[in-house]
Amino acid sequence: MCLWYRHRLHRFRWVAYALVLHQLYLYADCLSASQFSWLPSFICPASLNDTMAVQHTTHTITTIAGVQMPRLIYGTAWKKDATTDLVVKAVLAGFRGIDTACQPKHYQEPLVGKALATLHEKHAIPREDLFVQTKFTSVDGQDPQNIPYDPRASLTDQVRQSVSASLRNLQTTYIDSLVLHGPMHSHQENMEVWRTLEDFHSQGTIRQLGISNFYRLAELEKLFHDAHIKPAVVQNRFHAETGYDVEIRAFCRKHGIIYQSFWTLTANPHLLRSAVIKDMAHKRQATVEQVFFRFCMDLGIAPLTGTKDERHMKEDLAVLDMEPMSRTEVEQIEHLMIREFSGHQALH
């Protein structure tokens, strides 16, 4: 069988599978959500999605680590010298979760720390009122000219030095969430990093652990199985190229892991430009960005947003108090996602 034909057949099978399941859901009102927990999530209507039990007025989620995590988090990647000012504005606008990384190549972690100090000293917002998430980034993800730890040290010492640098940069004695920024070269290396982070967790220096950029379910399953302290969050790019992480998100739901999305808007321009979402925005007197964020939250996702615009900050935060999507609205956007994934597969 030629490669082109196999790709087309795979695409047909996946789309047919999704549509059959979708029709199954339409007639499943009399059945319980638990009976469908093994199925893909983005075609699951609101009434059958266990994660949607969270009330729409709730601004936080309690993770499996017992940490109160905001449902919408402000991301600080690529903010450069504007980081301090933007973090202060974001928190004053209402954000209570900040995401950064010990990776000078893309983040200015010390300027996040400066913002935290400014918020405490000038605005009476203590560090304890904020959820601060940072990351350990391997040597491969660092600028060779500006690595925040000794790249010649053992992997264990690299992690220790990185966490120490984060505590120093953020001017804090603890970190709410420490995320492994991406898979290492092997499962053995993943676990060496994880065991070191678990030591910090046991000392109370890190309140919860997580992972990012894990797009292969097998890698996540192996880490989860071998971890003493289970990952509380998975932070991935949410887009068609990865099939919207259907399997990853199903695994997260099964094990109580919160799925955080980044590039939520940037990676989905075709969805935002669709007539379906534009019509929903018009009916709700909202923006298309608000509609898509609301949809993601109703799937149990905690999105990151990195807007630099104060008006957009407030609009994003307003999503937390928007009415949840109706079953019909969820289904309509799910159909768009199926078509988006199918179109992406056709191009590859």
XYZ file of C-alpha atoms in Angstrom:
348
model
C 0.000 0.000 0.000
C 1.505 3.375 -0.990
C 2.264 5.957 1.690
C -0.209 8.483 0.255
C -3.033 5.937 0.336
C -2.240 4.915 3.917
C -2.389 8.561 5.031
C -5.752 9.070 3.319
C -7.120 5.865 4.833
C -5.927 6.894 8.300
C -7.618 10.253 7.902
C -10.888 8.658 6.783
C -10.895 6.163 9.642
C -10.225 8.836 12.272
C -12.918 11.200 11.014
C -15.454 8.364 10.670
C -14.605 7.227 14.209
C -15.112 10.713 15.590
C -18.409 11.249 13.819
C -19.816 7.873 14.891
C -18.904 8.607 18.498
C -20.445 12.039 18.208
C -23.747 10.504 17.066
C -23.532 8.045 19.943
C -23.297 10.959 22.367
C -26.382 12.603 20.875
C -28.494 9.658 22.039
C -26.755 8.998 25.331
C -28.653 11.275 27.698
C -29.847 8.300 29.712
C -26.308 7.037 30.321
C -23.737 8.205 32.831
C -20.560 10.111 31.973
C -18.404 7.415 33.543
C -19.541 4.973 30.872
C -17.848 7.167 28.282
C -14.632 8.055 30.114
C -12.553 6.033 27.659
C -13.655 8.109 24.660
C -12.023 11.199 23.068
C -12.857 14.392 24.902
C -13.237 17.156 22.382
C -16.296 15.490 20.848
C -17.923 14.910 24.222
C -20.917 17.162 24.910
C -21.054 19.203 28.072
C -23.553 16.979 29.811
C -21.206 13.980 29.618
C -17.902 15.647 30.418
C -16.964 15.034 34.053
C -14.594 18.033 34.115
C -17.512 20.354 33.409
C -18.898 19.769 36.896
C -16.752 22.761 37.958
C -19.075 25.721 38.456
C -18.580 28.580 36.016
C -18.265 31.065 38.875
C -15.289 29.155 40.250
C -12.026 30.912 39.391
C -9.720 28.203 40.697
C -9.215 24.463 40.471
C -7.912 22.307 43.293
C -5.212 20.073 41.809
C -4.394 16.544 42.959
C -1.573 18.136 44.963
C -4.130 20.153 46.926
C -3.011 23.428 45.356
C -5.538 26.115 44.438
C -4.660 26.899 40.825
C -6.331 29.652 38.781
C -8.336 28.490 35.791
C -6.721 31.204 33.657
C -2.989 31.909 33.940
C -0.910 34.816 32.659
C 2.036 33.680 30.531
C 5.272 35.679 30.441
C 7.182 34.165 27.505
C 8.806 36.643 25.105
C 7.906 39.687 27.215
C 11.588 40.676 27.552
C 12.156 44.027 29.306
C 8.405 44.652 29.545
C 7.932 41.622 31.815
C 7.743 43.470 35.134
C 5.292 46.084 33.897
C 3.066 43.521 32.185
C 2.952 41.154 35.165
C 2.009 44.035 37.471
C -0.733 45.125 35.064
C -1.998 41.578 34.707
C -2.287 41.043 38.458
C -3.919 44.440 38.978
C -6.384 43.509 36.242
C -7.297 40.387 38.225
C -4.921 37.579 37.262
C -3.719 35.480 40.186
C -1.625 32.939 38.284
C 1.740 33.672 36.635
C 3.689 31.279 34.395
C 7.406 31.711 33.726
C 10.553 29.577 33.312
C 14.212 29.503 34.285
C 15.078 29.938 30.623
C 16.596 33.360 29.798
C 16.270 32.539 26.104
C 12.497 33.122 26.233
C 11.637 34.302 29.765
C 12.840 37.003 32.139
C 12.280 35.213 35.431
C 14.106 37.868 37.528
C 11.708 40.511 36.170
C 8.763 38.378 37.278
C 10.347 38.406 40.736
C 10.656 42.180 40.545
C 6.950 42.359 39.684
C 6.052 40.203 42.678
C 8.040 42.520 44.945
C 6.379 45.590 43.415
C 2.912 44.121 43.875
C 3.637 43.430 47.547
C 5.332 46.728 48.340
C 3.216 49.156 46.310
C -0.126 47.416 45.943
C -0.427 45.322 49.117
C -0.789 42.073 47.150
C 1.311 39.488 49.001
C 3.177 36.660 47.321
C 0.887 34.186 49.116
C -2.106 35.442 47.125
C -0.509 34.435 43.843
C 0.063 31.129 42.067
C 3.581 31.153 40.589
C 4.622 28.476 38.134
C 8.097 28.115 36.658
C 10.029 25.439 34.781
C 13.263 23.508 34.601
C 14.551 23.695 31.022
C 17.220 21.268 29.818
C 20.473 22.415 28.241
C 18.995 21.722 24.797
C 16.360 24.411 25.351
C 18.747 27.067 26.658
C 20.736 29.814 24.987
C 24.306 28.386 25.042
C 25.582 31.820 26.010
C 23.182 32.252 28.921
C 22.466 29.002 30.758
C 21.201 29.578 34.328
C 23.130 26.596 35.715
C 26.391 24.763 35.088
C 25.854 22.652 31.928
C 28.872 20.511 32.882
C 27.297 19.481 36.189
C 25.367 16.251 36.637
C 21.733 16.367 35.613
C 20.700 16.201 39.256
C 22.867 19.225 40.076
C 21.574 21.103 37.034
C 18.038 20.728 38.376
C 19.106 21.786 41.874
C 20.906 24.844 40.530
C 17.945 25.752 38.320
C 15.453 25.548 41.195
C 17.800 27.607 43.401
C 18.086 30.197 40.631
C 14.284 30.331 40.307
C 13.829 30.898 44.037
C 16.418 33.667 43.891
C 14.999 35.228 40.721
C 11.430 35.158 41.983
C 12.412 36.444 45.444
C 10.396 33.695 47.098
C 10.929 30.804 49.488
C 8.630 28.417 47.639
C 7.262 27.695 44.181
C 3.631 26.755 43.666
C 4.226 24.687 40.534
C 7.494 23.472 38.983
C 7.190 22.047 35.484
C 9.631 19.923 33.488
C 9.747 22.058 30.338
C 10.031 19.129 27.942
C 11.059 15.479 27.718
C 14.715 14.680 28.241
C 16.669 12.344 25.941
C 15.439 9.205 27.691
C 12.987 7.985 30.315
C 15.943 7.461 32.652
C 16.846 11.145 32.352
C 13.202 12.157 32.787
C 13.135 10.238 36.057
C 16.470 11.656 37.248
C 15.011 15.144 36.850
C 11.738 14.051 38.443
C 13.351 12.444 41.489
C 15.294 15.647 42.127
C 12.106 17.699 41.875
C 10.386 15.233 44.199
C 13.077 15.944 46.786
C 12.231 19.652 46.630
C 8.545 18.770 46.907
C 9.146 16.681 50.032
C 10.992 19.658 51.568
C 8.021 21.945 50.872
C 10.013 24.120 48.463
C 7.794 23.082 45.546
C 4.076 22.585 46.150
C 3.256 20.629 42.993
C 5.004 19.188 39.937
C 4.067 19.159 36.281
C 5.310 18.523 32.773
C 5.178 20.421 29.494
C 5.557 19.622 25.797
C 4.894 15.918 26.318
C 3.002 14.912 23.165
C 3.581 11.155 23.219
C 1.195 9.348 25.522
C 3.678 6.541 26.182
C 6.191 9.014 27.665
C 3.554 10.509 29.934
C 2.320 7.081 31.025
C 5.820 5.886 31.914
C 6.625 8.998 33.912
C 3.275 8.879 35.692
C 3.733 5.196 36.530
C 7.237 5.636 37.959
C 6.674 8.951 39.746
C 6.226 8.955 43.523
C 4.731 12.457 43.290
C 2.362 12.396 40.347
C 2.286 15.314 37.887
C -0.534 17.689 38.757
C -0.488 19.530 35.428
C 0.373 18.894 31.798
C 1.045 22.058 29.799
C 0.903 21.558 26.027
C 0.205 23.459 22.834
C -3.472 22.964 21.964
C -3.852 22.678 18.202
C -4.727 20.484 15.229
C -1.175 19.280 14.592
C -1.345 17.096 17.709
C -5.011 16.185 17.240
C -5.807 18.555 20.107
C -4.088 16.067 22.441
C -7.179 13.851 22.574
C -5.389 10.885 24.139
C -3.247 13.024 26.441
C -6.281 14.892 27.753
C -8.219 11.666 28.249
C -5.314 10.338 30.321
C -5.263 13.586 32.307
C -8.976 13.381 33.090
C -8.678 9.757 34.152
C -5.903 10.567 36.633
C -7.046 13.988 37.849
C -4.292 15.910 36.040
C -5.135 19.444 34.920
C -4.387 20.131 31.268
C -2.984 23.626 30.705
C -3.011 24.960 27.146
C -0.617 27.473 25.608
C -0.799 29.109 22.184
C -4.525 28.505 22.654
C -5.502 31.386 20.377
C -2.374 31.751 18.247
C -2.419 28.118 17.119
C -6.116 28.152 16.160
C -6.692 31.118 13.808
C -9.016 29.171 11.496
C -11.331 28.320 14.366
C -11.440 31.924 15.549
C -12.264 33.128 12.025
C -15.054 30.589 11.560
C -18.620 31.727 11.044
C -19.740 29.399 13.840
C -17.609 31.047 16.531
C -18.282 34.543 15.160
C -22.024 33.861 15.424
C -21.647 32.615 19.013
C -19.657 35.728 19.886
C -22.353 37.956 18.416
C -25.133 36.188 20.335
C -23.164 36.314 23.589
C -21.991 39.906 23.018
C -18.465 38.615 23.445
C -15.294 38.398 21.370
C -14.332 35.277 19.414
C -11.341 34.931 21.732
C -13.639 34.889 24.760
C -15.844 32.249 23.169
C -12.904 29.955 22.468
C -11.442 30.408 25.957
C -14.871 29.596 27.425
C -15.067 26.474 25.272
C -11.631 25.345 26.481
C -12.556 25.917 30.116
C -15.746 23.927 29.607
C -13.552 21.034 28.455
C -11.664 21.256 31.760
C -8.661 23.059 30.278
C -6.813 25.832 32.155
C -5.576 28.134 29.382
C -2.578 30.440 29.453
C -2.874 33.879 27.896
C 0.030 36.197 27.208
C -1.707 39.311 25.952
C 0.107 42.615 26.380
C -3.097 44.664 26.042
C -4.803 45.699 29.298
C -8.235 45.671 27.657
C -7.662 42.136 26.435
C -6.488 41.142 29.916
C -9.836 42.216 31.338
C -11.753 40.562 28.500
C -9.909 37.291 29.097
C -10.642 37.409 32.816
C -14.329 38.093 32.126
C -14.512 34.611 30.574
C -14.319 33.139 34.079
C -17.818 34.492 34.800
C -19.355 33.816 31.403
C -22.194 31.329 31.159
C -20.941 27.845 30.306
C -21.470 26.734 26.735
C -24.641 24.900 25.815
C -24.443 21.348 24.576
C -25.206 22.555 21.040
C -22.438 25.165 21.141
C -19.904 22.619 22.358
C -20.885 20.204 19.600
C -20.588 22.898 16.935
C -17.043 23.795 17.936
C -16.128 20.128 18.242
C -17.195 19.608 14.628
C -14.947 22.526 13.636
C -12.038 20.875 15.441
C -12.657 17.594 13.649
C -12.589 19.388 10.298
C -9.494 21.346 11.299
C -7.664 18.157 12.252
C -8.807 16.446 9.051
C -7.575 19.351 6.961
C -4.236 19.284 8.703
C -3.898 15.539 8.077
C -4.714 16.030 4.419
C -1.810 18.475 4.083
C 0.602 15.985 5.627
